[in-house]
PDB file of C-alpha atoms in Angstrom:
ATOM      1  CA  MET A  35       5.012  23.248  -6.646  1.00 55.00           C
ATOM      2  CA  MET A  36       7.671  24.077  -4.235  1.00 63.00           C
ATOM      3  CA  LYS A  37       9.680  27.237  -4.904  1.00 66.00           C
ATOM      4  CA  ASP A  38      12.728  26.768  -2.813  1.00 70.00           C
ATOM      5  CA  PRO A  39      13.428  22.728  -2.550  1.00 75.00           C
ATOM      6  CA  PHE A  40      15.231  20.950   0.466  1.00 75.00           C
ATOM      7  CA  GLY A  41      17.705  19.930  -2.163  1.00 74.00           C
ATOM      8  CA  GLY A  42      21.483  19.534  -1.492  1.00 81.00           C
ATOM      9  CA  ILE A  43      24.189  17.189  -2.883  1.00 88.00           C
ATOM     10  CA  ILE A  44      23.568  14.491  -0.599  1.00 89.00           C
ATOM     11  CA  LEU A  45      19.947  14.575  -0.820  1.00 86.00           C
ATOM     12  CA  ASN A  46      20.098  14.525  -4.723  1.00 86.00           C
ATOM     13  CA  ILE A  47      22.638  11.369  -4.587  1.00 89.00           C
ATOM     14  CA  ALA A  48      20.519   9.519  -2.001  1.00 88.00           C
ATOM     15  CA  PHE A  49      17.671  10.233  -3.794  1.00 86.00           C
ATOM     16  CA  ARG A  50      18.767   8.863  -7.114  1.00 87.00           C
ATOM     17  CA  VAL A  51      19.962   5.616  -5.292  1.00 89.00           C
ATOM     18  CA  LEU A  52      17.069   4.968  -2.991  1.00 88.00           C
ATOM     19  CA  VAL A  53      14.200   5.758  -4.996  1.00 87.00           C
ATOM     20  CA  PRO A  54      14.246   2.853  -7.552  1.00 89.00           C
ATOM     21  CA  PHE A  55      14.921   0.393  -4.803  1.00 92.00           C
ATOM     22  CA  SER A  56      11.646   1.547  -2.789  1.00 89.00           C
ATOM     23  CA  ILE A  57       9.353   1.702  -5.803  1.00 90.00           C
ATOM     24  CA  VAL A  58      10.752  -1.977  -6.731  1.00 93.00           C
ATOM     25  CA  TYR A  59       9.797  -3.079  -3.265  1.00 91.00           C
ATOM     26  CA  ALA A  60       6.421  -1.499  -3.409  1.00 92.00           C
ATOM     27  CA  VAL A  61       5.508  -3.316  -6.616  1.00 92.00           C
ATOM     28  CA  TYR A  62       6.676  -6.312  -4.608  1.00 93.00           C
ATOM     29  CA  VAL A  63       4.599  -5.602  -1.645  1.00 92.00           C
ATOM     30  CA  LEU A  64       1.499  -5.350  -3.933  1.00 92.00           C
ATOM     31  CA  ILE A  65       2.020  -8.438  -5.874  1.00 90.00           C
ATOM     32  CA  PHE A  66       2.806 -10.541  -2.830  1.00 88.00           C
ATOM     33  CA  GLY A  67       0.347  -8.871  -0.619  1.00 82.00           C
ATOM     34  CA  GLU A  68      -1.774 -12.088  -0.284  1.00 80.00           C
ATOM     35  CA  ILE A  69       0.846 -14.581   0.805  1.00 83.00           C
ATOM     36  CA  SER A  70       2.771 -12.068   3.155  1.00 84.00           C
ATOM     37  CA  PRO A  71       2.510  -8.842   5.210  1.00 84.00           C
ATOM     38  CA  GLY A  72       1.612  -5.820   2.974  1.00 81.00           C
ATOM     39  CA  GLY A  73      -1.142  -5.156   0.408  1.00 85.00           C
ATOM     40  CA  GLY A  74      -2.575  -2.436  -1.497  1.00 88.00           C
ATOM     41  CA  PHE A  75      -2.351   0.395   1.211  1.00 92.00           C
ATOM     42  CA  GLN A  76       1.294  -0.037   2.058  1.00 92.00           C
ATOM     43  CA  ALA A  77       2.069  -0.255  -1.656  1.00 93.00           C
ATOM     44  CA  GLY A  78       0.152   2.841  -2.638  1.00 93.00           C
ATOM     45  CA  VAL A  79       2.084   4.610   0.440  1.00 93.00           C
ATOM     46  CA  ALA A  80       5.358   3.266  -0.677  1.00 91.00           C
ATOM     47  CA  LEU A  81       4.871   4.091  -4.319  1.00 91.00           C
ATOM     48  CA  SER A  82       3.927   7.676  -3.712  1.00 91.00           C
ATOM     49  CA  VAL A  83       7.044   8.192  -1.433  1.00 88.00           C
ATOM     50  CA  GLY A  84       9.057   8.518  -4.860  1.00 84.00           C
ATOM     51  CA  VAL A  85       6.930  11.116  -6.246  1.00 85.00           C
ATOM     52  CA  VAL A  86       6.648  12.971  -2.725  1.00 87.00           C
ATOM     53  CA  PHE A  87      10.705  12.774  -2.421  1.00 85.00           C
ATOM     54  CA  SER A  88      11.067  14.195  -6.092  1.00 84.00           C
ATOM     55  CA  ARG A  89       8.987  16.963  -5.418  1.00 84.00           C
ATOM     56  CA  LEU A  90      10.284  17.780  -2.224  1.00 83.00           C
ATOM     57  CA  ILE A  91      13.885  17.562  -3.369  1.00 84.00           C
ATOM     58  CA  LEU A  92      14.168  18.784  -6.572  1.00 81.00           C
ATOM     59  CA  GLY A  93      11.352  21.500  -6.840  1.00 76.00           C
ATOM     60  CA  GLU A  94      10.345  22.597 -10.367  1.00 66.00           C
ATOM     61  CA  ASP A  95      12.199  20.076 -12.318  1.00 70.00           C
ATOM     62  CA  ALA A  96      11.411  16.890 -10.708  1.00 70.00           C
ATOM     63  CA  PRO A  97      11.738  13.640 -12.926  1.00 70.00           C
ATOM     64  CA  PHE A  98       8.436  11.861 -12.601  1.00 72.00           C
ATOM     65  CA  ASN A  99       5.982  14.360 -11.305  1.00 78.00           C
ATOM     66  CA  ILE A 100       2.514  14.281 -10.883  1.00 82.00           C
ATOM     67  CA  SER A 101       0.662  17.414 -10.469  1.00 82.00           C
ATOM     68  CA  GLY A 102      -2.539  17.784  -7.889  1.00 79.00           C
ATOM     69  CA  ALA A 103      -5.269  17.665 -10.671  1.00 85.00           C
ATOM     70  CA  SER A 104      -4.223  14.605 -12.551  1.00 88.00           C
ATOM     71  CA  ALA A 105      -3.746  12.848  -9.354  1.00 90.00           C
ATOM     72  CA  LEU A 106      -7.258  13.349  -8.354  1.00 92.00           C
ATOM     73  CA  ILE A 107      -8.136  11.675 -11.555  1.00 94.00           C
ATOM     74  CA  LEU A 108      -5.916   8.735 -11.015  1.00 93.00           C
ATOM     75  CA  ALA A 109      -7.714   8.385  -7.657  1.00 93.00           C
ATOM     76  CA  GLY A 110     -10.934   8.383  -9.159  1.00 94.00           C
ATOM     77  CA  ILE A 111      -9.414   5.432 -11.802  1.00 95.00           C
ATOM     78  CA  GLY A 112      -8.245   3.443  -8.877  1.00 94.00           C
ATOM     79  CA  THR A 113     -11.731   3.574  -7.171  1.00 95.00           C
ATOM     80  CA  PHE A 114     -13.159   2.567 -10.523  1.00 95.00           C
ATOM     81  CA  ILE A 115     -11.005  -0.243 -10.840  1.00 94.00           C
ATOM     82  CA  PHE A 116     -12.266  -1.353  -6.976  1.00 93.00           C
ATOM     83  CA  VAL A 117     -15.911  -0.790  -8.039  1.00 94.00           C
ATOM     84  CA  PHE A 118     -15.753  -2.469 -11.547  1.00 92.00           C
ATOM     85  CA  THR A 119     -14.280  -5.626 -10.377  1.00 91.00           C
ATOM     86  CA  GLY A 120     -17.059  -5.921  -7.644  1.00 90.00           C
ATOM     87  CA  TRP A 121     -19.531  -5.553 -10.249  1.00 92.00           C
ATOM     88  CA  ILE A 122     -18.375  -7.931 -12.842  1.00 90.00           C
ATOM     89  CA  SER A 123     -19.397 -10.772 -10.379  1.00 89.00           C
ATOM     90  CA  VAL A 124     -22.625  -8.754  -9.745  1.00 90.00           C
ATOM     91  CA  LEU A 125     -23.410  -8.933 -13.611  1.00 90.00           C
ATOM     92  CA  THR A 126     -22.189 -12.574 -13.884  1.00 89.00           C
ATOM     93  CA  GLY A 127     -24.892 -13.838 -11.099  1.00 86.00           C
ATOM     94  CA  GLY A 128     -23.069 -13.578  -7.850  1.00 85.00           C
ATOM     95  CA  HIS A 129     -22.968 -11.011  -4.979  1.00 88.00           C
ATOM     96  CA  PHE A 130     -20.788  -7.765  -5.049  1.00 89.00           C
ATOM     97  CA  LEU A 131     -16.926  -8.847  -4.483  1.00 85.00           C
ATOM     98  CA  ASP A 132     -18.049 -12.508  -4.980  1.00 85.00           C
ATOM     99  CA  TYR A 133     -14.648 -13.738  -6.716  1.00 84.00           C
ATOM    100  CA  GLY A 134     -15.660 -17.088  -7.738  1.00 82.00           C
ATOM    101  CA  LYS A 135     -17.800 -15.745 -10.430  1.00 82.00           C
ATOM    102  CA  LEU A 136     -15.422 -13.812 -12.117  1.00 83.00           C
ATOM    103  CA  PRO A 137     -15.499 -14.894 -15.791  1.00 83.00           C
ATOM    104  CA  LEU A 138     -12.042 -16.047 -16.132  1.00 82.00           C
ATOM    105  CA  ARG A 139     -10.663 -19.276 -17.402  1.00 82.00           C
ATOM    106  CA  MET A 140      -8.660 -21.005 -14.807  1.00 81.00           C
ATOM    107  CA  GLU A 141      -7.990 -24.580 -13.519  1.00 82.00           C
ATOM    108  CA  HIS A 142      -8.603 -23.790  -9.896  1.00 86.00           C
ATOM    109  CA  VAL A 143     -10.994 -21.497  -8.078  1.00 85.00           C
ATOM    110  CA  ASN A 144      -8.162 -20.229  -5.998  1.00 86.00           C
ATOM    111  CA  GLU A 145      -6.518 -19.104  -8.927  1.00 87.00           C
ATOM    112  CA  ILE A 146      -9.787 -16.866  -9.821  1.00 88.00           C
ATOM    113  CA  HIS A 147      -9.653 -15.455  -6.374  1.00 88.00           C
ATOM    114  CA  ALA A 148      -5.947 -14.698  -6.344  1.00 87.00           C
ATOM    115  CA  MET A 149      -6.706 -12.746  -9.733  1.00 88.00           C
ATOM    116  CA  GLY A 150      -9.789 -10.735  -8.015  1.00 89.00           C
ATOM    117  CA  ILE A 151      -7.964 -10.019  -5.019  1.00 89.00           C
ATOM    118  CA  LEU A 152      -4.897  -8.480  -7.224  1.00 90.00           C
ATOM    119  CA  SER A 153      -7.257  -6.510  -9.501  1.00 91.00           C
ATOM    120  CA  ILE A 154      -8.737  -4.916  -6.341  1.00 92.00           C
ATOM    121  CA  GLU A 155      -5.450  -4.208  -4.662  1.00 92.00           C
ATOM    122  CA  VAL A 156      -4.260  -2.507  -7.879  1.00 93.00           C
ATOM    123  CA  GLY A 157      -7.164  -0.282  -7.537  1.00 94.00           C
ATOM    124  CA  VAL A 158      -6.439   0.664  -3.875  1.00 94.00           C
ATOM    125  CA  THR A 159      -2.599   1.099  -4.656  1.00 94.00           C
ATOM    126  CA  LEU A 160      -3.520   3.572  -7.363  1.00 94.00           C
ATOM    127  CA  CYS A 161      -6.249   5.444  -5.205  1.00 95.00           C
ATOM    128  CA  VAL A 162      -3.898   5.719  -2.035  1.00 94.00           C
ATOM    129  CA  MET A 163      -0.775   6.832  -4.048  1.00 93.00           C
ATOM    130  CA  ALA A 164      -3.025   9.774  -6.011  1.00 94.00           C
ATOM    131  CA  THR A 165      -4.426  10.561  -2.254  1.00 93.00           C
ATOM    132  CA  VAL A 166      -1.072  10.883  -0.822  1.00 93.00           C
ATOM    133  CA  ILE A 167       0.449  13.141  -3.577  1.00 91.00           C
ATOM    134  CA  THR A 168      -2.754  15.214  -3.110  1.00 92.00           C
ATOM    135  CA  ILE A 169      -2.446  15.957   0.545  1.00 91.00           C
ATOM    136  CA  LEU A 170       1.044  16.824  -0.409  1.00 89.00           C
ATOM    137  CA  ASP A 171       0.052  18.995  -3.145  1.00 87.00           C
ATOM    138  CA  ALA A 172      -2.700  21.059  -0.869  1.00 88.00           C
ATOM    139  CA  ILE A 173       0.121  21.612   2.152  1.00 86.00           C
ATOM    140  CA  VAL A 174       2.727  22.971  -0.358  1.00 84.00           C
ATOM    141  CA  LYS A 175       0.304  24.926  -2.108  1.00 81.00           C
ATOM    142  CA  ARG A 176      -1.036  26.483   1.097  1.00 74.00           C
ATOM    143  CA  SER A 177       2.832  26.927   2.488  1.00 69.00           C
ATOM    144  CA  ASP A 178       3.519  28.693  -0.529  1.00 70.00           C
ATOM    145  CA  ASP A 179       0.837  30.979  -0.655  1.00 70.00           C
ATOM    146  CA  ASN A 180       1.477  32.472   2.754  1.00 60.00           C
ATOM    147  CA  GLY A 181       5.300  32.466   2.427  1.00 53.00           C
ATOM    148  CA  SER A 182       7.681  30.692   4.866  1.00 48.00           C
ATOM    149  CA  ALA A 183       8.669  31.965   8.212  1.00 43.00           C
TER     150      ALA A 183
ATOM    151  CA  MET B 258      10.362 -14.162  30.145  1.00 82.00           C
ATOM    152  CA  GLN B 259      13.209 -12.458  28.401  1.00 86.00           C
ATOM    153  CA  ILE B 260      10.480 -10.982  25.705  1.00 87.00           C
ATOM    154  CA  TYR B 261       8.345  -9.546  28.056  1.00 90.00           C
ATOM    155  CA  THR B 262      11.055  -7.393  29.425  1.00 93.00           C
ATOM    156  CA  ILE B 263      12.155  -6.135  26.123  1.00 92.00           C
ATOM    157  CA  GLU B 264       7.998  -5.063  25.697  1.00 92.00           C
ATOM    158  CA  ALA B 265       8.100  -3.365  28.912  1.00 94.00           C
ATOM    159  CA  ILE B 266      11.164  -1.696  28.125  1.00 94.00           C
ATOM    160  CA  LEU B 267       9.731  -0.424  24.706  1.00 94.00           C
ATOM    161  CA  LEU B 268       6.614   0.700  26.278  1.00 94.00           C
ATOM    162  CA  LEU B 269       8.351   2.703  28.862  1.00 95.00           C
ATOM    163  CA  PHE B 270      10.319   3.810  26.100  1.00 94.00           C
ATOM    164  CA  LEU B 271       7.107   4.794  24.574  1.00 94.00           C
ATOM    165  CA  ILE B 272       5.788   6.673  27.314  1.00 95.00           C
ATOM    166  CA  PHE B 273       9.182   8.473  27.833  1.00 95.00           C
ATOM    167  CA  ILE B 274       9.192   9.906  23.983  1.00 95.00           C
ATOM    168  CA  THR B 275       5.385  11.009  24.549  1.00 95.00           C
ATOM    169  CA  ILE B 276       6.259  13.166  27.544  1.00 95.00           C
ATOM    170  CA  CYS B 277       9.532  14.590  25.599  1.00 94.00           C
ATOM    171  CA  ILE B 278       6.988  15.556  22.536  1.00 93.00           C
ATOM    172  CA  ILE B 279       4.675  17.247  24.493  1.00 92.00           C
ATOM    173  CA  TYR B 280       6.940  19.103  26.656  1.00 92.00           C
ATOM    174  CA  SER B 281       9.597  20.063  23.669  1.00 91.00           C
ATOM    175  CA  ARG B 282       9.857  23.845  22.880  1.00 91.00           C
ATOM    176  CA  ASP B 283      10.963  23.029  19.421  1.00 91.00           C
ATOM    177  CA  ILE B 284       8.460  21.847  17.187  1.00 91.00           C
ATOM    178  CA  LEU B 285      11.103  20.473  14.434  1.00 91.00           C
ATOM    179  CA  SER B 286      12.621  18.121  17.357  1.00 92.00           C
ATOM    180  CA  SER B 287       9.332  17.367  18.268  1.00 93.00           C
ATOM    181  CA  VAL B 288       8.557  15.912  15.025  1.00 93.00           C
ATOM    182  CA  VAL B 289      11.827  14.172  14.803  1.00 92.00           C
ATOM    183  CA  VAL B 290      11.309  12.426  17.796  1.00 93.00           C
ATOM    184  CA  TYR B 291       7.735  11.268  16.514  1.00 93.00           C
ATOM    185  CA  CYS B 292       9.840   8.976  14.268  1.00 91.00           C
ATOM    186  CA  GLY B 293      11.442   7.348  17.101  1.00 91.00           C
ATOM    187  CA  PHE B 294       7.751   7.086  18.715  1.00 93.00           C
ATOM    188  CA  SER B 295       6.789   5.547  15.250  1.00 94.00           C
ATOM    189  CA  LEU B 296      10.030   2.974  15.299  1.00 93.00           C
ATOM    190  CA  CYS B 297       8.935   1.633  18.874  1.00 94.00           C
ATOM    191  CA  ALA B 298       5.606   1.060  17.837  1.00 94.00           C
ATOM    192  CA  VAL B 299       6.641  -0.869  14.970  1.00 95.00           C
ATOM    193  CA  LEU B 300       8.748  -3.041  17.303  1.00 94.00           C
ATOM    194  CA  LEU B 301       6.120  -3.768  19.635  1.00 94.00           C
ATOM    195  CA  TYR B 302       3.470  -4.427  17.130  1.00 93.00           C
ATOM    196  CA  LEU B 303       6.142  -6.917  15.883  1.00 93.00           C
ATOM    197  CA  MET B 304       6.469  -8.541  18.949  1.00 92.00           C
ATOM    198  CA  MET B 305       2.849  -9.098  19.489  1.00 91.00           C
ATOM    199  CA  GLY B 306       2.564 -10.733  16.225  1.00 90.00           C
ATOM    200  CA  ALA B 307       0.856  -8.298  13.985  1.00 91.00           C
ATOM    201  CA  PRO B 308       3.588  -7.689  11.019  1.00 91.00           C
ATOM    202  CA  ASP B 309       0.837  -6.404   8.917  1.00 91.00           C
ATOM    203  CA  VAL B 310       0.081  -3.579  11.474  1.00 92.00           C
ATOM    204  CA  ALA B 311       3.608  -2.921  11.820  1.00 93.00           C
ATOM    205  CA  PHE B 312       4.301  -2.560   8.228  1.00 92.00           C
ATOM    206  CA  THR B 313       1.605   0.024   8.109  1.00 92.00           C
ATOM    207  CA  GLU B 314       2.702   1.985  11.128  1.00 93.00           C
ATOM    208  CA  ALA B 315       6.256   1.906   9.444  1.00 92.00           C
ATOM    209  CA  VAL B 316       4.981   3.580   6.143  1.00 92.00           C
ATOM    210  CA  ILE B 317       2.521   6.062   7.904  1.00 92.00           C
ATOM    211  CA  GLY B 318       5.459   7.192  10.304  1.00 92.00           C
ATOM    212  CA  THR B 319       7.219   7.932   7.333  1.00 90.00           C
ATOM    213  CA  VAL B 320       4.902   9.727   5.326  1.00 91.00           C
ATOM    214  CA  THR B 321       3.468  11.997   8.141  1.00 92.00           C
ATOM    215  CA  THR B 322       6.918  13.022   9.333  1.00 91.00           C
ATOM    216  CA  ILE B 323       7.490  14.401   5.807  1.00 89.00           C
ATOM    217  CA  PHE B 324       4.024  16.026   6.041  1.00 90.00           C
ATOM    218  CA  TYR B 325       4.870  17.550   9.286  1.00 90.00           C
ATOM    219  CA  ILE B 326       8.108  18.975   7.945  1.00 88.00           C
ATOM    220  CA  VAL B 327       6.405  20.566   4.825  1.00 86.00           C
ATOM    221  CA  ALA B 328       4.212  22.188   7.028  1.00 86.00           C
ATOM    222  CA  LEU B 329       6.665  23.497   9.320  1.00 87.00           C
ATOM    223  CA  ARG B 330       7.716  25.847   6.856  1.00 80.00           C
ATOM    224  CA  LYS B 331       4.909  27.762   7.193  1.00 77.00           C
ATOM    225  CA  ILE B 332       4.663  28.503  11.000  1.00 81.00           C
ATOM    226  CA  ASP B 333       7.417  29.429  13.528  1.00 81.00           C
ATOM    227  CA  ARG B 334       9.605  26.496  14.467  1.00 83.00           C
ATOM    228  CA  TRP B 335       9.973  27.710  18.338  1.00 84.00           C
ATOM    229  CA  CYS B 336       6.622  27.507  20.447  1.00 80.00           C
ATOM    230  CA  LYS B 337       6.558  30.534  22.798  1.00 72.00           C
TER     231      LYS B 337
END
């Protein structure tokens, strides 16, 4: 946790106005990643920007804060979602990440493909977001331990 | 023809920014100028028809700038 955050009145107000929009935009990028530029990686980094900014600007009393330990657990959950989606199709008689074999009741096979890709992107998003937060946690902890110049 | 001119200007700008980053004595200004490098790279990727790569570059440029500035709290700003 940062001992002396970067905050000031301009940064606080800009944080309150900008971060909700950035989070909504990240969810849009995640959902529309198949038919437009974007995808899990970009959405994950854009989601983590909210947490990173809140930790940098507000310091100890950040409103939505994810600590380093729970970020590691979240990264594991994201990886698990990815691998689990891959193994479901193996269990139903296909190859790894064979979206056509997913046990979903849909009219068209393209819809099953879209659902499979979406669930994998959700896993990638969680993993990337938690990893960026963990990197920030490591940098901040090291600079707090040694004192700032 | 005009698009090639703009691409050439952007490429020259990239080289100029890189030389500025290398020879700057102030590390904080190097980090801020690196943001401009990222912006020029984003425009170049867009012109070359790779919006996905451009999006990734924009996002990574933002986050690495934050990381560099947080890491700068530990070390001295001026290089001797």
